[in-house]
PDB file of C-alpha atoms in Angstrom:
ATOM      1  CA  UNK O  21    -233.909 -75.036 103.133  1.00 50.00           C
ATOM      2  CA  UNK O  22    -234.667 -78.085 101.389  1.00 53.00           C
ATOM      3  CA  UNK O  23    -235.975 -76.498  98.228  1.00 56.00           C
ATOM      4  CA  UNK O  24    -232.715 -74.903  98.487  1.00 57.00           C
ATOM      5  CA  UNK O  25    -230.360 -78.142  98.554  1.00 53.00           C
ATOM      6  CA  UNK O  26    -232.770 -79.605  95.629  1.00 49.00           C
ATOM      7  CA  UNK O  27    -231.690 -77.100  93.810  1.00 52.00           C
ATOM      8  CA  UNK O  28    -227.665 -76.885  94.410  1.00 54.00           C
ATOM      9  CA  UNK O  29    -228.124 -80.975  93.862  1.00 46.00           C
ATOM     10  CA  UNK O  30    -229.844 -80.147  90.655  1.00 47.00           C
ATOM     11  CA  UNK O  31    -226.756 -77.700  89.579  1.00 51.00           C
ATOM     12  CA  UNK O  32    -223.885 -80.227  90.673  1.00 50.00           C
ATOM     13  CA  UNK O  33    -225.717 -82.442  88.379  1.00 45.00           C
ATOM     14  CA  UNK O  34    -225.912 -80.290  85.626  1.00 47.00           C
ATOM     15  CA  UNK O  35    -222.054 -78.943  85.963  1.00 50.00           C
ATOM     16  CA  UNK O  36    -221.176 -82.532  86.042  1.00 43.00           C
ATOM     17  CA  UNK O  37    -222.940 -83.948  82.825  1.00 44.00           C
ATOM     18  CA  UNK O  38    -221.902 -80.694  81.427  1.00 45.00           C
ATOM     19  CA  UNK O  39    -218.093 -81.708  81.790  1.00 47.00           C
ATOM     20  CA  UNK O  40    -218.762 -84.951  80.184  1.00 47.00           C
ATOM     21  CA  UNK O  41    -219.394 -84.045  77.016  1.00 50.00           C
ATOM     22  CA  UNK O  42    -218.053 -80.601  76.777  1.00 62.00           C
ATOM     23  CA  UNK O  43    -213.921 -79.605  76.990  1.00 56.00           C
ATOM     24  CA  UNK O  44    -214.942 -76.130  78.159  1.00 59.00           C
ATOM     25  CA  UNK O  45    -210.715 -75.261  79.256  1.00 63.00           C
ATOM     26  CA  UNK O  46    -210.018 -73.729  75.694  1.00 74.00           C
ATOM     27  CA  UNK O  47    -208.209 -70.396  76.658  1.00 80.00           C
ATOM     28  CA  UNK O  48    -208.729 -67.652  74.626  1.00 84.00           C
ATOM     29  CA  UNK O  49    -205.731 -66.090  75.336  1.00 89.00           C
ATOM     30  CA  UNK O  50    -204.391 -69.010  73.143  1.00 89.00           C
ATOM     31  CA  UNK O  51    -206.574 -67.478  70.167  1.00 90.00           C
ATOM     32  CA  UNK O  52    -205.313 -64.273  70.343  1.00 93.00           C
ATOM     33  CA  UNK O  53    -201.947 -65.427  70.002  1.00 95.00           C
ATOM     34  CA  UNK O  54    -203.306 -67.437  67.529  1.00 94.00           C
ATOM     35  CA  UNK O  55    -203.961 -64.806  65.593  1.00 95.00           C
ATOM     36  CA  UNK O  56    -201.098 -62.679  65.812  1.00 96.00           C
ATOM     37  CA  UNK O  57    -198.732 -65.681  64.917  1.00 96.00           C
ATOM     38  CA  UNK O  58    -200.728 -65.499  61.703  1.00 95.00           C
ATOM     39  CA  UNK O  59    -201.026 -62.061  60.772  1.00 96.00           C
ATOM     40  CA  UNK O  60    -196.894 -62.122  61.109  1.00 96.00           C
ATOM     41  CA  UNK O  61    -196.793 -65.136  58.931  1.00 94.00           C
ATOM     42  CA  UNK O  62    -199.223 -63.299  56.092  1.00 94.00           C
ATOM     43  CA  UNK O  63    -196.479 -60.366  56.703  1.00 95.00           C
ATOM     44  CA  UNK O  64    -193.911 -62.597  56.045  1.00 94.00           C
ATOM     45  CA  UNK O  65    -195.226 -64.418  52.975  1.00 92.00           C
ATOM     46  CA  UNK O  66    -196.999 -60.912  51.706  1.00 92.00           C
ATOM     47  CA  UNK O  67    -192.913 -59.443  51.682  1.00 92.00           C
ATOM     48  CA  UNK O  68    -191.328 -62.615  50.085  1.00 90.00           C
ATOM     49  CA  UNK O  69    -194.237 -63.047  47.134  1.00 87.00           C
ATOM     50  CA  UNK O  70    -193.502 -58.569  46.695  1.00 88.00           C
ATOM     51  CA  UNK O  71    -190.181 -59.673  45.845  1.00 86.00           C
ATOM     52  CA  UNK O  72    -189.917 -62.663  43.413  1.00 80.00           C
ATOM     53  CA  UNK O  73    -188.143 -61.868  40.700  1.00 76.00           C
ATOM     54  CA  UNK O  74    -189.969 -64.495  38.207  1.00 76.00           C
ATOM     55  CA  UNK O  75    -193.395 -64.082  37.030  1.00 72.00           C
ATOM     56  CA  UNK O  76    -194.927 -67.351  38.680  1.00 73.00           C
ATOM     57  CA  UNK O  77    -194.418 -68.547  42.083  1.00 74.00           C
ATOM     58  CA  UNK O  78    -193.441 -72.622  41.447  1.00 73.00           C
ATOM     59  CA  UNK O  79    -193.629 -75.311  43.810  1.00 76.00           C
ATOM     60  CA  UNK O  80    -189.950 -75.849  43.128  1.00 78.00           C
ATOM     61  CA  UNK O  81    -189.225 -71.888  43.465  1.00 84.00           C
ATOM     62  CA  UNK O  82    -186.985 -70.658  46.658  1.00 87.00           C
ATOM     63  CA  UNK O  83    -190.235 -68.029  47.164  1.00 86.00           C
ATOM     64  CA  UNK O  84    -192.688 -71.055  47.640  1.00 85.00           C
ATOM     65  CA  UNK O  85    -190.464 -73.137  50.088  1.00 88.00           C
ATOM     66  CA  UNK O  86    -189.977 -70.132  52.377  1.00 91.00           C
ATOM     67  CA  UNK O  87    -194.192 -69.183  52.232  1.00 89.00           C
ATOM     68  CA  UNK O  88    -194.110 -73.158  53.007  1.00 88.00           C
ATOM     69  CA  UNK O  89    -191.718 -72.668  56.171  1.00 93.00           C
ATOM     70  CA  UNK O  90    -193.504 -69.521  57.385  1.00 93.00           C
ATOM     71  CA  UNK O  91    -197.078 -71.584  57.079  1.00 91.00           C
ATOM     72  CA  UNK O  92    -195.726 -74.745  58.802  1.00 92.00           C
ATOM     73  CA  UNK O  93    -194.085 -72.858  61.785  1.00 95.00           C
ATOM     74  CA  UNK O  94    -197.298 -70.399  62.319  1.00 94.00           C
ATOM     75  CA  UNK O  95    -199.558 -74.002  62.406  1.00 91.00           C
ATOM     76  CA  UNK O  96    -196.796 -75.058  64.972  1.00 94.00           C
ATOM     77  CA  UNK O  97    -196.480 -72.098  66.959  1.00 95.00           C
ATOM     78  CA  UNK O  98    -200.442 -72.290  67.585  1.00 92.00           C
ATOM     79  CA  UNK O  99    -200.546 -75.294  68.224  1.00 91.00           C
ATOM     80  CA  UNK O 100    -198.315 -75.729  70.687  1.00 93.00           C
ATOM     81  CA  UNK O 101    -199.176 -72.279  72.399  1.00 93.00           C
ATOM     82  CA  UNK O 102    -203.286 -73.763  72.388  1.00 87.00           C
ATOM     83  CA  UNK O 103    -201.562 -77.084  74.248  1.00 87.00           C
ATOM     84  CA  UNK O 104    -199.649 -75.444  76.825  1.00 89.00           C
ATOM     85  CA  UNK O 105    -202.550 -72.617  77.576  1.00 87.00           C
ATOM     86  CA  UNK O 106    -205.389 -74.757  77.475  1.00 83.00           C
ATOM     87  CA  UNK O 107    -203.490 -77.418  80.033  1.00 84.00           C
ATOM     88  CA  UNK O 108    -202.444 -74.351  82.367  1.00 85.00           C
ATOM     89  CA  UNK O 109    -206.416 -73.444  82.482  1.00 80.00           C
ATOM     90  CA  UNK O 110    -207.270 -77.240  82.546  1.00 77.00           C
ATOM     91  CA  UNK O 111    -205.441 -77.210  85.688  1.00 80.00           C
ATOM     92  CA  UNK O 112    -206.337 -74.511  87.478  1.00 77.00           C
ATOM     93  CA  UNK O 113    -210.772 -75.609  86.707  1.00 70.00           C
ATOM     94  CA  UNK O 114    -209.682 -78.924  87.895  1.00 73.00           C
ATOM     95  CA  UNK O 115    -210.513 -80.522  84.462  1.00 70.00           C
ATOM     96  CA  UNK O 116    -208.528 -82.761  82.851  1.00 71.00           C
ATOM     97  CA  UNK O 117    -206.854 -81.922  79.469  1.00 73.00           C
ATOM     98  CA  UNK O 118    -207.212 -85.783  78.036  1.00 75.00           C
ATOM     99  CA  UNK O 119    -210.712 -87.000  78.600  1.00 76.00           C
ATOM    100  CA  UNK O 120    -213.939 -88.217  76.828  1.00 78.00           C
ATOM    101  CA  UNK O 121    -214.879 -84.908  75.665  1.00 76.00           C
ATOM    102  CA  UNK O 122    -211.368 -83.439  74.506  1.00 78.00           C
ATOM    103  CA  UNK O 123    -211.261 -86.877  72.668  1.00 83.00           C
ATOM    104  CA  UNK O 124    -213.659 -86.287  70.911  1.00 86.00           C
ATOM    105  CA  UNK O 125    -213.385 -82.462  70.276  1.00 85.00           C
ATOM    106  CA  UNK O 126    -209.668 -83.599  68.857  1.00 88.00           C
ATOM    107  CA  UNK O 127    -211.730 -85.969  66.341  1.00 91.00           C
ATOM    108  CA  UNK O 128    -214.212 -84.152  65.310  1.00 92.00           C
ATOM    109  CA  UNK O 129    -211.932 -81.190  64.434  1.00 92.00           C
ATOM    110  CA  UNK O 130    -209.109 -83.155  62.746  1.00 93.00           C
ATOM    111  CA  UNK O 131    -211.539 -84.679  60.522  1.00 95.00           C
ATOM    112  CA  UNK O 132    -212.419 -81.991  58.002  1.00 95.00           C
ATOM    113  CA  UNK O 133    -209.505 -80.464  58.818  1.00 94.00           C
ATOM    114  CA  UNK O 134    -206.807 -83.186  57.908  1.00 95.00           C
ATOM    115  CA  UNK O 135    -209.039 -83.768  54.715  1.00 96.00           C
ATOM    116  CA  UNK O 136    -209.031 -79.950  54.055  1.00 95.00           C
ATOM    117  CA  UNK O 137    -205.321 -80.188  54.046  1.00 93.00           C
ATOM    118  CA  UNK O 138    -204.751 -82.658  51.769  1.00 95.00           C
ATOM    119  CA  UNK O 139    -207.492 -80.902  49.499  1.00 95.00           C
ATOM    120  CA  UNK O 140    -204.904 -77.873  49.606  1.00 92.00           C
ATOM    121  CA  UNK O 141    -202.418 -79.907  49.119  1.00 91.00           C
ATOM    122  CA  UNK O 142    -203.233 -81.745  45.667  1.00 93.00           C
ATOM    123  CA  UNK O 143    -204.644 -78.118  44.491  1.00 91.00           C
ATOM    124  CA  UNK O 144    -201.193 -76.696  44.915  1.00 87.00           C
ATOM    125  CA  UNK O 145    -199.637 -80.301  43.175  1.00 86.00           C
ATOM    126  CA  UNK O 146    -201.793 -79.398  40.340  1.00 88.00           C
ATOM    127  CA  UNK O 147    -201.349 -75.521  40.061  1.00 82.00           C
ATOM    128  CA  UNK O 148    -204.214 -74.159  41.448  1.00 86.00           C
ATOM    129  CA  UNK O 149    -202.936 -71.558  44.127  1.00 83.00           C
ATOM    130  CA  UNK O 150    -205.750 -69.730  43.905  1.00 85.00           C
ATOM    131  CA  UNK O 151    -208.120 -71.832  45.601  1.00 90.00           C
ATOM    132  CA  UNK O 152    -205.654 -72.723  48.704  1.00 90.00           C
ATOM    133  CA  UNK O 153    -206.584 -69.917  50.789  1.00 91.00           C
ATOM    134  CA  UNK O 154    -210.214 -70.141  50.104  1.00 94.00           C
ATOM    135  CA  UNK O 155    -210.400 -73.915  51.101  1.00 95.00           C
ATOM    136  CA  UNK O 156    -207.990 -73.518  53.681  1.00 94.00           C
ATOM    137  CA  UNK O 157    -210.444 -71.236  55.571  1.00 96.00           C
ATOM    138  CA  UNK O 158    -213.413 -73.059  54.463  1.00 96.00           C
ATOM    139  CA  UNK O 159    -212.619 -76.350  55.717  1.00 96.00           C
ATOM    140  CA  UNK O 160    -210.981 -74.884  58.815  1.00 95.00           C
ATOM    141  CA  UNK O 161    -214.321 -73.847  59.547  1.00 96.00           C
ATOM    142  CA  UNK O 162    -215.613 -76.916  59.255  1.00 96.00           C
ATOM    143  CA  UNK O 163    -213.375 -77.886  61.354  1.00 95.00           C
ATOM    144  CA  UNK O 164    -214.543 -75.495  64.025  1.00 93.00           C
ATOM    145  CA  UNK O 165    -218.249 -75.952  63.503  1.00 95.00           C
ATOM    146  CA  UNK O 166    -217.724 -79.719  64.131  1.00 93.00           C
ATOM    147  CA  UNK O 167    -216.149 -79.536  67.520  1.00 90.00           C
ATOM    148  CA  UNK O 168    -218.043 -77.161  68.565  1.00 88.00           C
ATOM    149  CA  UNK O 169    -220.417 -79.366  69.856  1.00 87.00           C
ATOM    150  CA  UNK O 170    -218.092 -80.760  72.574  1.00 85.00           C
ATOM    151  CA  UNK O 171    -216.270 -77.557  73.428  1.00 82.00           C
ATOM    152  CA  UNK O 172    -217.180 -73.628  73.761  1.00 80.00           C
ATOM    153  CA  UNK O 173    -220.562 -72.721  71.412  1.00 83.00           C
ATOM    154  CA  UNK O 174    -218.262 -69.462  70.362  1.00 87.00           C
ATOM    155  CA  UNK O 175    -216.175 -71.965  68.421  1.00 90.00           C
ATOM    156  CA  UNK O 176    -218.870 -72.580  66.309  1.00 93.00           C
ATOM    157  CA  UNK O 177    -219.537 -68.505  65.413  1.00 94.00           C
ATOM    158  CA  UNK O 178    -216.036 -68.692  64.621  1.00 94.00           C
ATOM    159  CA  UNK O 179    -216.369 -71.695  61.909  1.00 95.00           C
ATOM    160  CA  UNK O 180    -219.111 -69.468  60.311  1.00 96.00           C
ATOM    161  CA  UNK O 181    -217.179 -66.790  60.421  1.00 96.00           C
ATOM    162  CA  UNK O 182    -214.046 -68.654  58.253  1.00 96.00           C
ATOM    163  CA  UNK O 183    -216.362 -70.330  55.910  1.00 97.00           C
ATOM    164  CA  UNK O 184    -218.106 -66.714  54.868  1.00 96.00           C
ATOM    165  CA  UNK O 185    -214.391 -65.408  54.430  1.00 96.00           C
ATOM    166  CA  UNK O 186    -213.369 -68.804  52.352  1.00 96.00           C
ATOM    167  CA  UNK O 187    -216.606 -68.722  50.001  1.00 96.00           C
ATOM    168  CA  UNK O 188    -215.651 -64.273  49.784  1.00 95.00           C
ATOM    169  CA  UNK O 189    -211.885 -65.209  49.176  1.00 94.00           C
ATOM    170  CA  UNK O 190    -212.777 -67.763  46.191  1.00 93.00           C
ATOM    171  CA  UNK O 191    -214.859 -65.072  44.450  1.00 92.00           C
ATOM    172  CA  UNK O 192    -212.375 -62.690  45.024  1.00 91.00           C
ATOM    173  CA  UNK O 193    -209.254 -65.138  44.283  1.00 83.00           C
ATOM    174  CA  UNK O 194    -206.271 -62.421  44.122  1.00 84.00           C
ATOM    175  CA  UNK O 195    -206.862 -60.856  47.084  1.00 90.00           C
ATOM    176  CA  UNK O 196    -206.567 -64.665  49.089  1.00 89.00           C
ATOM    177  CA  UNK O 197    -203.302 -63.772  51.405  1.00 91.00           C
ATOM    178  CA  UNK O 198    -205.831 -60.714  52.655  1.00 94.00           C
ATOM    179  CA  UNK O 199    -208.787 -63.268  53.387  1.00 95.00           C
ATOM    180  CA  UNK O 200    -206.417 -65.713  55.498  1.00 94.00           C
ATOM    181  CA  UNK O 201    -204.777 -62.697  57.441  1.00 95.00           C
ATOM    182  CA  UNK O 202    -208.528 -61.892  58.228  1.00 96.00           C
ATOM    183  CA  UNK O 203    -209.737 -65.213  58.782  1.00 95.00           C
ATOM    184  CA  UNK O 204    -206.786 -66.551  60.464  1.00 95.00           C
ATOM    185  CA  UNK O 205    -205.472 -63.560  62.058  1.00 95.00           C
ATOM    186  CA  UNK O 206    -207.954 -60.921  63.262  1.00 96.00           C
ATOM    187  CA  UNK O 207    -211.401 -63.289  63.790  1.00 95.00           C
ATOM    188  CA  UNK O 208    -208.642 -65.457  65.987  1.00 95.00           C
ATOM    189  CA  UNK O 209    -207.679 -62.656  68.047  1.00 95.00           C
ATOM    190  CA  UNK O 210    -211.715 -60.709  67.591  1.00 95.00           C
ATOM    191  CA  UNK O 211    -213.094 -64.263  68.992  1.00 93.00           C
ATOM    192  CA  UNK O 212    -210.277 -64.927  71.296  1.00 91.00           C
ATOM    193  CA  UNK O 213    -210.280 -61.544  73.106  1.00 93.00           C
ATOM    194  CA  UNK O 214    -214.091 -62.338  73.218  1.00 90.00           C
ATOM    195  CA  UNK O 215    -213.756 -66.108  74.564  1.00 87.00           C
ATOM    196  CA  UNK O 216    -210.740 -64.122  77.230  1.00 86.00           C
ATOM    197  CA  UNK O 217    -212.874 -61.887  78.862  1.00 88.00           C
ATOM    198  CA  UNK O 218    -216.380 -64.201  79.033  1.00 83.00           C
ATOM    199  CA  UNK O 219    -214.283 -67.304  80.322  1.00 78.00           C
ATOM    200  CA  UNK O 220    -210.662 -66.886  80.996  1.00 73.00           C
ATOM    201  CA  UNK O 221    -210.926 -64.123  83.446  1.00 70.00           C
ATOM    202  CA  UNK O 222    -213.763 -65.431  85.734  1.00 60.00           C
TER     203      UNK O 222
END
C-alpha cells in the first residue's frame, strides 16, 4: 500500500513539473482548421494569379493586393481559431492559457517567425517572389521546432516537416503556391488530425 502511494506521489510530481514548463492545451482541432483556412487561401490566390492579365504580378498590381488580403485574413483566421480552441481545452484540463510555459512557447515561436516575416517581406520589396514561399515555410518551421520544447513534441515533427517542403520549394521555385498549400495546408490538418485523436479526444 505504501509502495503504492510512493508511487502516485511520484506521478503528481511528475504531472506537476511537467505543466511548468510545457503548454500541453494546443488543440489539434485548431490545426486542422488551420489547414483548411489555408488550402482555401492557396485556392484563392492560385484563381486570381490564373487570371492577371499582365505578364508580372507587381507589388503595386490589383492581383498582388488581393493575394496580400487573402494571406493576411488566412494568418488571422488561424490565429484567432488556435486562441479560442486552445483556451476552450485550457479550460476544460484545468490549465491556464497565460502562464510560464505558454510565455515562453509565445517567445520562442515569434522569434524566427517575426524575423522570417520581415525576411519575406524585404524579398518581395526587392522583387524576389520566388523565394517567399520557400522562406515562409522554412522559417515557420523554425518557428515550430523552437517552441516545441515548451509545448507538444509533435510540434516539432511538424517544423521538420515545413523546413523539408521550404528547402524542396526553393529548388523547385515555380511550383511555390503548391509547396505552401502542402506545407501550410495538408501537414496542418495531417499533424492536427494526428495531435486530435492522441490528445484532444482523451
Amino acid at each position: 500500500m505504501e509502495t503504492q502511494d510512493y508511487l502516485q506521489d511520484l506521478k503528481e510530481i511528475k504531472n506537476l513539473m511537467s505543466k511548468s514548463t510545457q503548454f500541453i492545451s494546443l488543440s489539434g482541432l485548431s490545426g486542422i482548421l488551420a489547414g483548411i483556412y489555408a488550402l482555401a487561401g492557396a485556392f484563392i490566390a492560385y484563381h486570381l494569379i490564373e487570371n492577371h492579365t499582365e505578364y508580372y504580378i507587381t507589388l503595386e498590381s490589383q492581383t498582388f493586393k488581393l493575394i496580400l488580403l487573402t494571406a493576411v485574413s488566412v494568418f488571422v483566421a488561424s490565429i484567432v481559431t488556435t486562441f479560442v480552441l486552445t483556451m476552450n481545452k485550457a479550460k476544460k484540463v484545468g490549465e491556464s492559457i497565460w502562464n510560464s510555459a505558454s510565455k515562453r512557447l509565445i517567445i520562442n515561436f515569434l522569434i524566427p517567425l517575426v524575423t522570417g516575416g520581415i525576411f519575406a517581406l524585404l524579398l518581395l520589396k526587392n522583387g524576389h517572389y520566388g523565394l517567399v514561399a520557400p522562406i515562409t515555410l522554412i522559417f515557420y518551421g523554425l518557428a515550430c521546432i523552437n517552441a516545441s520544447k515548451y509545448t507538444l513534441r509533435d510540434v516539432r515533427y511538424l517544423g521538420l516537416t515545413e523546413i523539408i517542403l521550404g528547402l524542396f520549394a526553393v529548388e523547385y521555385s515555380g511550383y511555390g503556391l503548391y509547396f505552401w498549400a502542402l506545407g501550410f495546408g495538408v501537414c496542418h490538418i495531417l499533424y492536427g488530425t494526428i495531435m486530435y485523436f492522441k490528445y484532444d479526444r482523451n
